[in-house]
Each structure stands twice: as C-alpha cells, then as structure tokens.
mmCIF file of N, CA and C in Angstrom:
data_model
loop_
_atom_site.group_PDB
_atom_site.id
_atom_site.type_symbol
_atom_site.label_atom_id
_atom_site.label_comp_id
_atom_site.label_asym_id
_atom_site.label_seq_id
_atom_site.Cartn_x
_atom_site.Cartn_y
_atom_site.Cartn_z
ATOM 1 N N MET P 23 -42.047 20.644 47.669
ATOM 2 C CA MET P 23 -40.861 21.541 47.466
ATOM 3 C C MET P 23 -40.518 23.075 48.000
ATOM 4 N N THR P 24 -39.401 23.663 48.490
ATOM 5 C CA THR P 24 -39.512 24.723 49.411
ATOM 6 C C THR P 24 -39.555 25.826 48.063
ATOM 7 N N ASP P 25 -39.298 27.526 47.927
ATOM 8 C CA ASP P 25 -39.413 28.429 47.271
ATOM 9 C C ASP P 25 -37.751 28.643 47.145
ATOM 10 N N SER P 26 -36.922 28.460 48.040
ATOM 11 C CA SER P 26 -35.648 28.571 47.983
ATOM 12 C C SER P 26 -34.990 27.709 48.285
ATOM 13 N N PRO P 27 -33.971 26.799 47.341
ATOM 14 C CA PRO P 27 -33.153 25.831 47.460
ATOM 15 C C PRO P 27 -32.755 25.509 49.322
ATOM 16 N N ILE P 28 -32.275 24.306 49.306
ATOM 17 C CA ILE P 28 -31.559 24.300 50.883
ATOM 18 C C ILE P 28 -30.017 24.135 50.295
ATOM 19 N N HIS P 29 -29.181 24.188 50.932
ATOM 20 C CA HIS P 29 -27.839 25.246 50.215
ATOM 21 C C HIS P 29 -26.976 23.782 51.547
ATOM 22 N N ILE P 30 -26.238 22.910 50.783
ATOM 23 C CA ILE P 30 -25.263 21.724 51.006
ATOM 24 C C ILE P 30 -24.080 22.138 51.029
ATOM 25 N N LEU P 31 -23.228 22.115 52.224
ATOM 26 C CA LEU P 31 -21.790 21.816 51.908
ATOM 27 C C LEU P 31 -21.466 20.251 51.962
ATOM 28 N N LEU P 32 -21.064 19.879 50.493
ATOM 29 C CA LEU P 32 -20.506 18.977 50.707
ATOM 30 C C LEU P 32 -19.460 18.443 50.979
ATOM 31 N N VAL P 33 -19.201 17.096 52.018
ATOM 32 C CA VAL P 33 -17.608 16.827 52.207
ATOM 33 C C VAL P 33 -17.445 15.796 51.850
ATOM 34 N N GLU P 34 -16.222 15.646 51.042
ATOM 35 C CA GLU P 34 -15.839 14.363 50.614
ATOM 36 C C GLU P 34 -14.741 13.767 50.321
ATOM 37 N N ASP P 35 -13.659 13.406 51.172
ATOM 38 C CA ASP P 35 -12.172 13.359 50.410
ATOM 39 C C ASP P 35 -11.924 12.779 49.226
ATOM 40 N N GLU P 36 -13.153 11.752 48.527
ATOM 41 C CA GLU P 36 -12.675 10.600 47.654
ATOM 42 C C GLU P 36 -13.598 11.498 46.108
ATOM 43 N N THR P 37 -12.520 11.713 45.466
ATOM 44 C CA THR P 37 -13.235 13.260 44.055
ATOM 45 C C THR P 37 -14.380 12.087 44.225
ATOM 46 N N LEU P 38 -14.089 10.678 43.106
ATOM 47 C CA LEU P 38 -15.435 10.306 42.478
ATOM 48 C C LEU P 38 -16.081 10.176 43.045
ATOM 49 N N ILE P 39 -16.493 9.840 44.727
ATOM 50 C CA ILE P 39 -17.640 9.690 45.358
ATOM 51 C C ILE P 39 -18.467 11.086 45.638
ATOM 52 N N ARG P 40 -17.341 12.051 45.694
ATOM 53 C CA ARG P 40 -17.574 13.288 46.280
ATOM 54 C C ARG P 40 -18.627 14.094 44.905
ATOM 55 N N GLU P 41 -18.278 13.681 43.956
ATOM 56 C CA GLU P 41 -18.795 14.000 41.941
ATOM 57 C C GLU P 41 -19.902 13.500 42.298
ATOM 58 N N ALA P 42 -20.205 12.304 42.589
ATOM 59 C CA ALA P 42 -21.585 11.597 42.206
ATOM 60 C C ALA P 42 -22.365 11.845 43.273
ATOM 61 N N LEU P 43 -21.732 12.004 44.499
ATOM 62 C CA LEU P 43 -22.673 12.666 45.574
ATOM 63 C C LEU P 43 -23.531 14.104 45.190
ATOM 64 N N ALA P 44 -22.739 15.222 44.620
ATOM 65 C CA ALA P 44 -23.219 16.467 44.153
ATOM 66 C C ALA P 44 -23.869 16.167 42.816
ATOM 67 N N SER P 45 -23.813 14.791 41.798
ATOM 68 C CA SER P 45 -24.684 14.405 40.840
ATOM 69 C C SER P 45 -26.130 14.331 41.500
ATOM 70 N N LEU P 46 -25.641 13.288 42.426
ATOM 71 C CA LEU P 46 -26.765 12.702 43.261
ATOM 72 C C LEU P 46 -28.496 14.162 43.393
ATOM 73 N N LEU P 47 -27.067 14.803 44.367
ATOM 74 C CA LEU P 47 -28.031 15.632 45.034
ATOM 75 C C LEU P 47 -28.613 16.699 44.144
ATOM 76 N N ALA P 48 -27.759 16.995 43.180
ATOM 77 C CA ALA P 48 -28.207 17.956 41.766
ATOM 78 C C ALA P 48 -29.907 17.673 41.058
ATOM 79 N N LEU P 49 -29.980 16.664 40.735
ATOM 80 C CA LEU P 49 -30.875 15.769 41.014
ATOM 81 C C LEU P 49 -32.216 16.135 41.449
ATOM 82 N N GLU P 50 -32.304 16.046 42.769
ATOM 83 C CA GLU P 50 -33.164 16.930 43.589
ATOM 84 C C GLU P 50 -33.565 18.368 43.468
ATOM 85 N N GLY P 51 -34.257 19.157 42.994
ATOM 86 C CA GLY P 51 -35.150 20.439 42.839
ATOM 87 C C GLY P 51 -34.419 21.479 43.815
ATOM 88 N N ASP P 52 -34.446 20.616 45.198
ATOM 89 C CA ASP P 52 -34.548 21.829 45.827
ATOM 90 C C ASP P 52 -33.344 21.666 46.936
ATOM 91 N N LEU P 53 -32.422 20.980 46.751
ATOM 92 C CA LEU P 53 -31.553 21.335 47.071
ATOM 93 C C LEU P 53 -30.395 22.210 46.616
ATOM 94 N N GLU P 54 -29.546 22.441 46.639
ATOM 95 C CA GLU P 54 -27.775 23.602 45.845
ATOM 96 C C GLU P 54 -26.652 23.312 46.756
ATOM 97 N N VAL P 55 -25.907 22.422 46.259
ATOM 98 C CA VAL P 55 -24.790 22.124 46.924
ATOM 99 C C VAL P 55 -23.829 23.779 46.063
ATOM 100 N N VAL P 56 -23.823 24.336 47.715
ATOM 101 C CA VAL P 56 -22.868 25.686 47.700
ATOM 102 C C VAL P 56 -21.197 25.540 47.666
ATOM 103 N N ALA P 57 -20.789 24.615 47.996
ATOM 104 C CA ALA P 57 -19.403 24.324 48.134
ATOM 105 C C ALA P 57 -18.491 23.175 48.189
ATOM 106 N N GLN P 58 -17.942 22.305 47.771
ATOM 107 C CA GLN P 58 -17.572 20.907 47.977
ATOM 108 C C GLN P 58 -15.678 20.769 48.191
ATOM 109 N N VAL P 59 -15.682 20.799 49.559
ATOM 110 C CA VAL P 59 -13.825 20.053 49.798
ATOM 111 C C VAL P 59 -13.383 18.594 50.372
ATOM 112 N N GLY P 60 -12.281 18.790 50.330
ATOM 113 C CA GLY P 60 -12.021 17.249 50.614
ATOM 114 C C GLY P 60 -11.318 16.900 51.974
ATOM 115 N N ASP P 61 -11.524 17.882 53.189
ATOM 116 C CA ASP P 61 -11.176 17.216 54.198
ATOM 117 C C ASP P 61 -11.984 18.090 55.449
ATOM 118 N N GLY P 62 -11.547 17.763 56.258
ATOM 119 C CA GLY P 62 -12.679 18.353 57.715
ATOM 120 C C GLY P 62 -12.317 19.399 57.664
ATOM 121 N N ARG P 63 -10.794 20.165 57.558
ATOM 122 C CA ARG P 63 -10.258 21.663 58.471
ATOM 123 C C ARG P 63 -11.032 22.108 57.126
ATOM 124 N N ALA P 64 -10.687 21.727 56.338
ATOM 125 C CA ALA P 64 -11.953 22.739 54.658
ATOM 126 C C ALA P 64 -13.363 22.700 55.309
ATOM 127 N N ALA P 65 -13.949 21.505 55.610
ATOM 128 C CA ALA P 65 -15.831 21.460 55.729
ATOM 129 C C ALA P 65 -15.571 22.831 56.579
ATOM 130 N N VAL P 66 -14.977 22.798 57.936
ATOM 131 C CA VAL P 66 -14.986 24.312 59.032
ATOM 132 C C VAL P 66 -15.261 25.442 58.208
ATOM 133 N N GLU P 67 -13.873 25.283 57.349
ATOM 134 C CA GLU P 67 -13.980 26.892 57.196
ATOM 135 C C GLU P 67 -15.025 26.673 55.984
ATOM 136 N N ALA P 68 -15.159 26.043 55.073
ATOM 137 C CA ALA P 68 -15.917 26.636 53.738
ATOM 138 C C ALA P 68 -17.402 26.468 54.842
ATOM 139 N N ALA P 69 -17.684 25.795 55.618
ATOM 140 C CA ALA P 69 -19.053 26.016 56.575
ATOM 141 C C ALA P 69 -19.158 27.901 56.779
ATOM 142 N N CYS P 70 -18.065 27.837 57.754
ATOM 143 C CA CYS P 70 -17.867 29.357 57.828
ATOM 144 C C CYS P 70 -18.044 30.513 56.967
ATOM 145 N N GLU P 71 -17.131 30.102 56.182
ATOM 146 C CA GLU P 71 -17.619 31.298 54.797
ATOM 147 C C GLU P 71 -19.098 31.243 53.999
ATOM 148 N N HIS P 72 -19.372 29.799 53.812
ATOM 149 C CA HIS P 72 -20.504 29.806 53.235
ATOM 150 C C HIS P 72 -21.918 29.683 53.793
ATOM 151 N N ARG P 73 -22.195 29.696 55.225
ATOM 152 C CA ARG P 73 -22.804 29.380 56.211
ATOM 153 C C ARG P 73 -23.900 28.780 55.336
ATOM 154 N N PRO P 74 -23.863 27.556 54.885
ATOM 155 C CA PRO P 74 -25.126 26.530 54.739
ATOM 156 C C PRO P 74 -25.882 25.851 55.137
ATOM 157 N N ASP P 75 -26.851 25.409 55.179
ATOM 158 C CA ASP P 75 -28.172 25.293 55.632
ATOM 159 C C ASP P 75 -27.982 23.701 56.400
ATOM 160 N N LEU P 76 -26.919 22.729 55.222
ATOM 161 C CA LEU P 76 -26.566 21.800 56.542
ATOM 162 C C LEU P 76 -25.133 21.327 55.593
ATOM 163 N N ALA P 77 -24.366 20.651 56.470
ATOM 164 C CA ALA P 77 -22.736 20.032 55.530
ATOM 165 C C ALA P 77 -23.284 18.350 55.468
ATOM 166 N N VAL P 78 -23.144 17.596 54.802
ATOM 167 C CA VAL P 78 -23.008 16.432 54.434
ATOM 168 C C VAL P 78 -21.974 16.004 54.180
ATOM 169 N N MET P 79 -21.695 15.457 54.996
ATOM 170 C CA MET P 79 -20.136 15.116 55.207
ATOM 171 C C MET P 79 -19.372 12.938 55.688
ATOM 172 N N ASP P 80 -18.541 13.230 55.167
ATOM 173 C CA ASP P 80 -17.730 11.716 55.233
ATOM 174 C C ASP P 80 -17.489 11.859 56.905
ATOM 175 N N VAL P 81 -16.732 10.913 57.245
ATOM 176 C CA VAL P 81 -16.504 10.312 58.676
ATOM 177 C C VAL P 81 -15.064 10.503 58.137
ATOM 178 N N LYS P 82 -14.630 9.663 58.463
ATOM 179 C CA LYS P 82 -13.431 8.993 57.420
ATOM 180 C C LYS P 82 -12.575 9.956 56.798
ATOM 181 N N MET P 83 -11.900 11.268 57.177
ATOM 182 C CA MET P 83 -11.061 12.333 56.061
ATOM 183 C C MET P 83 -10.027 12.160 56.541
ATOM 184 N N PRO P 84 -9.069 13.184 56.162
ATOM 185 C CA PRO P 84 -7.924 13.706 56.318
ATOM 186 C C PRO P 84 -7.760 14.617 57.105
ATOM 187 N N VAL P 85 -7.243 15.162 57.694
ATOM 188 C CA VAL P 85 -6.733 16.580 58.521
ATOM 189 C C VAL P 85 -7.360 17.046 59.959
ATOM 190 N N LEU P 86 -9.115 16.598 59.621
ATOM 191 C CA LEU P 86 -9.580 16.656 60.546
ATOM 192 C C LEU P 86 -10.870 15.392 60.238
ATOM 193 N N ASP P 87 -11.308 14.558 60.795
ATOM 194 C CA ASP P 87 -12.474 13.793 60.753
ATOM 195 C C ASP P 87 -13.594 14.456 60.921
ATOM 196 N N GLY P 88 -14.786 13.723 60.022
ATOM 197 C CA GLY P 88 -16.031 14.482 59.923
ATOM 198 C C GLY P 88 -16.382 14.599 61.311
ATOM 199 N N ILE P 89 -16.259 13.480 62.679
ATOM 200 C CA ILE P 89 -17.192 13.636 63.802
ATOM 201 C C ILE P 89 -16.812 15.092 64.851
ATOM 202 N N THR P 90 -14.962 15.338 64.563
ATOM 203 C CA THR P 90 -14.518 16.226 65.373
ATOM 204 C C THR P 90 -15.220 17.482 64.460
ATOM 205 N N ALA P 91 -14.978 17.332 62.882
ATOM 206 C CA ALA P 91 -15.398 18.821 61.990
ATOM 207 C C ALA P 91 -17.311 18.954 62.809
ATOM 208 N N ALA P 92 -17.682 17.903 62.592
ATOM 209 C CA ALA P 92 -19.215 18.133 63.077
ATOM 210 C C ALA P 92 -19.201 18.549 64.648
ATOM 211 N N GLU P 93 -18.343 18.364 65.450
ATOM 212 C CA GLU P 93 -18.377 19.377 67.363
ATOM 213 C C GLU P 93 -18.082 20.266 66.642
ATOM 214 N N GLU P 94 -17.080 20.895 66.038
ATOM 215 C CA GLU P 94 -16.974 22.433 66.324
ATOM 216 C C GLU P 94 -17.364 22.634 64.953
ATOM 217 N N LEU P 95 -18.743 22.863 64.417
ATOM 218 C CA LEU P 95 -19.399 23.348 63.031
ATOM 219 C C LEU P 95 -21.561 23.208 64.385
ATOM 220 N N ALA P 96 -21.283 22.100 65.241
ATOM 221 C CA ALA P 96 -22.253 22.722 66.282
ATOM 222 C C ALA P 96 -22.068 23.347 67.471
ATOM 223 N N ARG P 97 -20.549 23.267 68.250
ATOM 224 C CA ARG P 97 -20.470 24.587 69.224
ATOM 225 C C ARG P 97 -20.512 25.259 68.830
ATOM 226 N N GLU P 98 -19.750 26.001 67.172
ATOM 227 C CA GLU P 98 -20.193 27.286 67.333
ATOM 228 C C GLU P 98 -21.466 28.060 65.768
ATOM 229 N N ALA P 99 -22.767 26.623 66.485
ATOM 230 C CA ALA P 99 -24.065 27.314 65.693
ATOM 231 C C ALA P 99 -23.821 27.285 64.314
ATOM 232 N N VAL P 100 -23.323 26.187 63.240
ATOM 233 C CA VAL P 100 -22.411 26.781 61.857
ATOM 234 C C VAL P 100 -23.581 26.376 61.147
ATOM 235 N N CYS P 101 -24.247 24.780 61.365
ATOM 236 C CA CYS P 101 -24.559 24.334 60.279
ATOM 237 C C CYS P 101 -25.046 22.689 61.225
ATOM 238 N N PRO P 102 -25.937 22.413 61.053
ATOM 239 C CA PRO P 102 -26.276 20.949 61.307
ATOM 240 C C PRO P 102 -25.931 19.866 60.380
ATOM 241 N N VAL P 103 -25.277 18.854 60.473
ATOM 242 C CA VAL P 103 -24.603 17.617 59.482
ATOM 243 C C VAL P 103 -25.328 16.627 59.737
ATOM 244 N N VAL P 104 -24.902 15.918 58.582
ATOM 245 C CA VAL P 104 -25.497 14.857 57.777
ATOM 246 C C VAL P 104 -24.041 13.946 57.771
ATOM 247 N N LEU P 105 -24.112 12.649 58.227
ATOM 248 C CA LEU P 105 -23.109 12.481 58.251
ATOM 249 C C LEU P 105 -23.124 10.899 57.491
ATOM 250 N N LEU P 106 -22.320 10.746 56.512
ATOM 251 C CA LEU P 106 -22.036 9.654 55.565
ATOM 252 C C LEU P 106 -20.722 8.593 55.957
ATOM 253 N N THR P 107 -20.954 7.700 56.389
ATOM 254 C CA THR P 107 -19.766 6.888 56.361
ATOM 255 C C THR P 107 -19.859 5.255 55.574
ATOM 256 N N ALA P 108 -18.502 4.146 55.352
ATOM 257 C CA ALA P 108 -19.218 3.093 55.371
ATOM 258 C C ALA P 108 -18.790 2.533 56.785
ATOM 259 N N PHE P 109 -18.723 3.253 57.807
ATOM 260 C CA PHE P 109 -18.696 2.804 59.194
ATOM 261 C C PHE P 109 -19.664 2.288 60.118
ATOM 262 N N SER P 110 -19.984 1.388 60.610
ATOM 263 C CA SER P 110 -21.362 1.615 61.204
ATOM 264 C C SER P 110 -21.335 0.893 63.031
ATOM 265 N N ASP P 111 -19.654 1.015 63.783
ATOM 266 C CA ASP P 111 -19.716 -0.080 64.827
ATOM 267 C C ASP P 111 -20.105 1.302 65.608
ATOM 268 N N ALA P 112 -20.423 1.154 66.828
ATOM 269 C CA ALA P 112 -21.006 1.948 68.018
ATOM 270 C C ALA P 112 -20.063 2.570 68.467
ATOM 271 N N ASP P 113 -18.915 2.522 68.371
ATOM 272 C CA ASP P 113 -18.315 3.789 68.595
ATOM 273 C C ASP P 113 -18.410 4.904 68.321
ATOM 274 N N LEU P 114 -18.381 4.743 67.233
ATOM 275 C CA LEU P 114 -18.369 6.393 65.579
ATOM 276 C C LEU P 114 -19.873 6.842 65.936
ATOM 277 N N VAL P 115 -21.005 5.778 65.924
ATOM 278 C CA VAL P 115 -22.332 6.073 66.076
ATOM 279 C C VAL P 115 -22.721 7.080 67.851
ATOM 280 N N SER P 116 -21.900 6.541 68.472
ATOM 281 C CA SER P 116 -22.277 6.807 69.430
ATOM 282 C C SER P 116 -21.188 8.765 69.912
ATOM 283 N N ARG P 117 -19.932 8.779 69.041
ATOM 284 C CA ARG P 117 -19.971 9.835 69.197
ATOM 285 C C ARG P 117 -20.476 10.779 67.763
ATOM 286 N N ALA P 118 -20.901 10.586 67.275
ATOM 287 C CA ALA P 118 -21.769 11.540 66.045
ATOM 288 C C ALA P 118 -22.950 11.767 66.782
ATOM 289 N N ALA P 119 -23.760 10.936 67.865
ATOM 290 C CA ALA P 119 -25.020 11.329 68.458
ATOM 291 C C ALA P 119 -24.600 12.614 70.046
ATOM 292 N N GLU P 120 -23.163 11.960 70.205
ATOM 293 C CA GLU P 120 -22.645 13.222 70.990
ATOM 294 C C GLU P 120 -22.382 14.714 70.626
ATOM 295 N N ALA P 121 -21.710 14.528 69.000
ATOM 296 C CA ALA P 121 -21.549 15.271 68.080
ATOM 297 C C ALA P 121 -22.478 16.261 67.408
ATOM 298 N N GLY P 122 -24.017 15.873 68.292
ATOM 299 C CA GLY P 122 -24.797 16.731 67.643
ATOM 300 C C GLY P 122 -25.802 16.204 66.425
ATOM 301 N N VAL P 123 -25.080 15.212 65.651
ATOM 302 C CA VAL P 123 -25.259 15.055 64.088
ATOM 303 C C VAL P 123 -27.097 15.160 64.225
ATOM 304 N N LEU P 124 -27.614 15.110 62.692
ATOM 305 C CA LEU P 124 -28.751 15.113 62.015
ATOM 306 C C LEU P 124 -29.171 13.529 62.517
ATOM 307 N N ALA P 125 -28.299 13.117 61.209
ATOM 308 C CA ALA P 125 -28.453 11.710 60.827
ATOM 309 C C ALA P 125 -27.146 11.070 60.863
ATOM 310 N N TYR P 126 -26.775 9.877 60.670
ATOM 311 C CA TYR P 126 -25.690 8.920 60.041
ATOM 312 C C TYR P 126 -26.142 7.880 59.093
ATOM 313 N N VAL P 127 -25.510 8.077 58.048
ATOM 314 C CA VAL P 127 -26.563 7.505 56.902
ATOM 315 C C VAL P 127 -25.257 5.914 56.250
ATOM 316 N N THR P 128 -24.966 5.126 56.647
ATOM 317 C CA THR P 128 -24.113 4.134 56.154
ATOM 318 C C THR P 128 -24.508 4.223 54.341
ATOM 319 N N LYS P 129 -22.947 3.785 53.749
ATOM 320 C CA LYS P 129 -22.459 2.943 52.677
ATOM 321 C C LYS P 129 -22.402 1.913 52.930
ATOM 322 N N PRO P 130 -23.810 1.300 51.328
ATOM 323 C CA PRO P 130 -23.750 2.590 49.955
ATOM 324 C C PRO P 130 -25.310 3.073 50.300
ATOM 325 N N PHE P 131 -25.654 4.101 49.860
ATOM 326 C CA PHE P 131 -26.650 4.123 49.829
ATOM 327 C C PHE P 131 -27.321 4.559 48.538
ATOM 328 N N GLY P 132 -28.767 4.766 48.856
ATOM 329 C CA GLY P 132 -29.362 5.162 47.171
ATOM 330 C C GLY P 132 -29.904 7.094 47.842
ATOM 331 N N PRO P 133 -30.630 7.224 46.301
ATOM 332 C CA PRO P 133 -31.549 8.534 46.842
ATOM 333 C C PRO P 133 -32.503 8.615 47.832
ATOM 334 N N SER P 134 -32.615 7.182 48.209
ATOM 335 C CA SER P 134 -34.343 7.132 49.013
ATOM 336 C C SER P 134 -33.402 6.481 50.346
ATOM 337 N N ASP P 135 -31.788 6.773 50.053
ATOM 338 C CA ASP P 135 -31.897 6.582 51.803
ATOM 339 C C ASP P 135 -31.443 7.809 52.138
ATOM 340 N N LEU P 136 -31.155 8.505 51.154
ATOM 341 C CA LEU P 136 -30.196 10.126 51.812
ATOM 342 C C LEU P 136 -31.852 11.144 51.763
ATOM 343 N N ALA P 137 -32.529 11.062 50.961
ATOM 344 C CA ALA P 137 -33.366 12.165 51.081
ATOM 345 C C ALA P 137 -34.136 11.893 51.949
ATOM 346 N N PRO P 138 -34.693 10.955 53.218
ATOM 347 C CA PRO P 138 -35.172 11.041 54.204
ATOM 348 C C PRO P 138 -34.308 12.118 55.150
ATOM 349 N N ALA P 139 -32.585 11.633 55.081
ATOM 350 C CA ALA P 139 -32.206 11.897 56.442
ATOM 351 C C ALA P 139 -31.727 13.700 55.709
ATOM 352 N N LEU P 140 -32.036 14.147 54.795
ATOM 353 C CA LEU P 140 -31.472 15.204 54.288
ATOM 354 C C LEU P 140 -32.800 16.154 54.581
ATOM 355 N N ALA P 141 -33.918 15.968 54.357
ATOM 356 C CA ALA P 141 -35.530 15.714 54.553
ATOM 357 C C ALA P 141 -35.224 16.801 55.931
ATOM 358 N N VAL P 142 -35.380 15.594 57.070
ATOM 359 C CA VAL P 142 -35.207 16.048 58.470
ATOM 360 C C VAL P 142 -34.451 16.743 59.158
#
C-alpha cells in the first residue's frame, strides 16, 4: 500500500457498470476515484481538470470512443489509460496498443483481473 492513494478517473457510459466499478475500486485501500464520467469527450476534459494518476475507461462510448480519448490523453501526456471492454477483436487491440494504453482488460472481469492491470 502506498502513502497516498492512486487517483483514478473512471469512464463508463453504462451507469450501473460505472457504479459497480467505483464500488470495486473503493475496496482497494490505495485507490481513490476522483471523477466519474460517461463518454470519451468528458473523459478528456475531466482528466485535464483533475490530472488523475490513471484513467480506467471503456472502449465503446458515445461522443468519443475510449481509444480515441486515450490517444488524446497520451498525446498531451495527461495520464495513462487502462481500457475495459467486452470487445477483444484484433483491430481494437492493435488500435489500443498504438494509442499507448497500459492495459486492455476484457469484460467480464473480477478484482483479480483488474488489480494487476492497475498495479502496472
């Protein structure tokens, strides 16, 4: 455990999933969700405002998809991104890698799946 928590921006367009993720992350003593938003454009804006240590973001979202948002955050060196998605096709994984994301975690996942990705 660290002396200060890792600040997380949580980005998920499905409200119930976002709330469940926030609850899951709250169980980890060294993580703190500093903002929650529901689309990629709002994610970029919230990341620039809050300067989190990490963004945990869905791929398929309205306004701006998660990979494009991750590209913007990487280009501006705002924060690293872990993508969460139900989609694992090779094109999306390749786009995510090119965007510079730290990890690509497929749904469904549990704490034992998510924790290693966040620890990296």
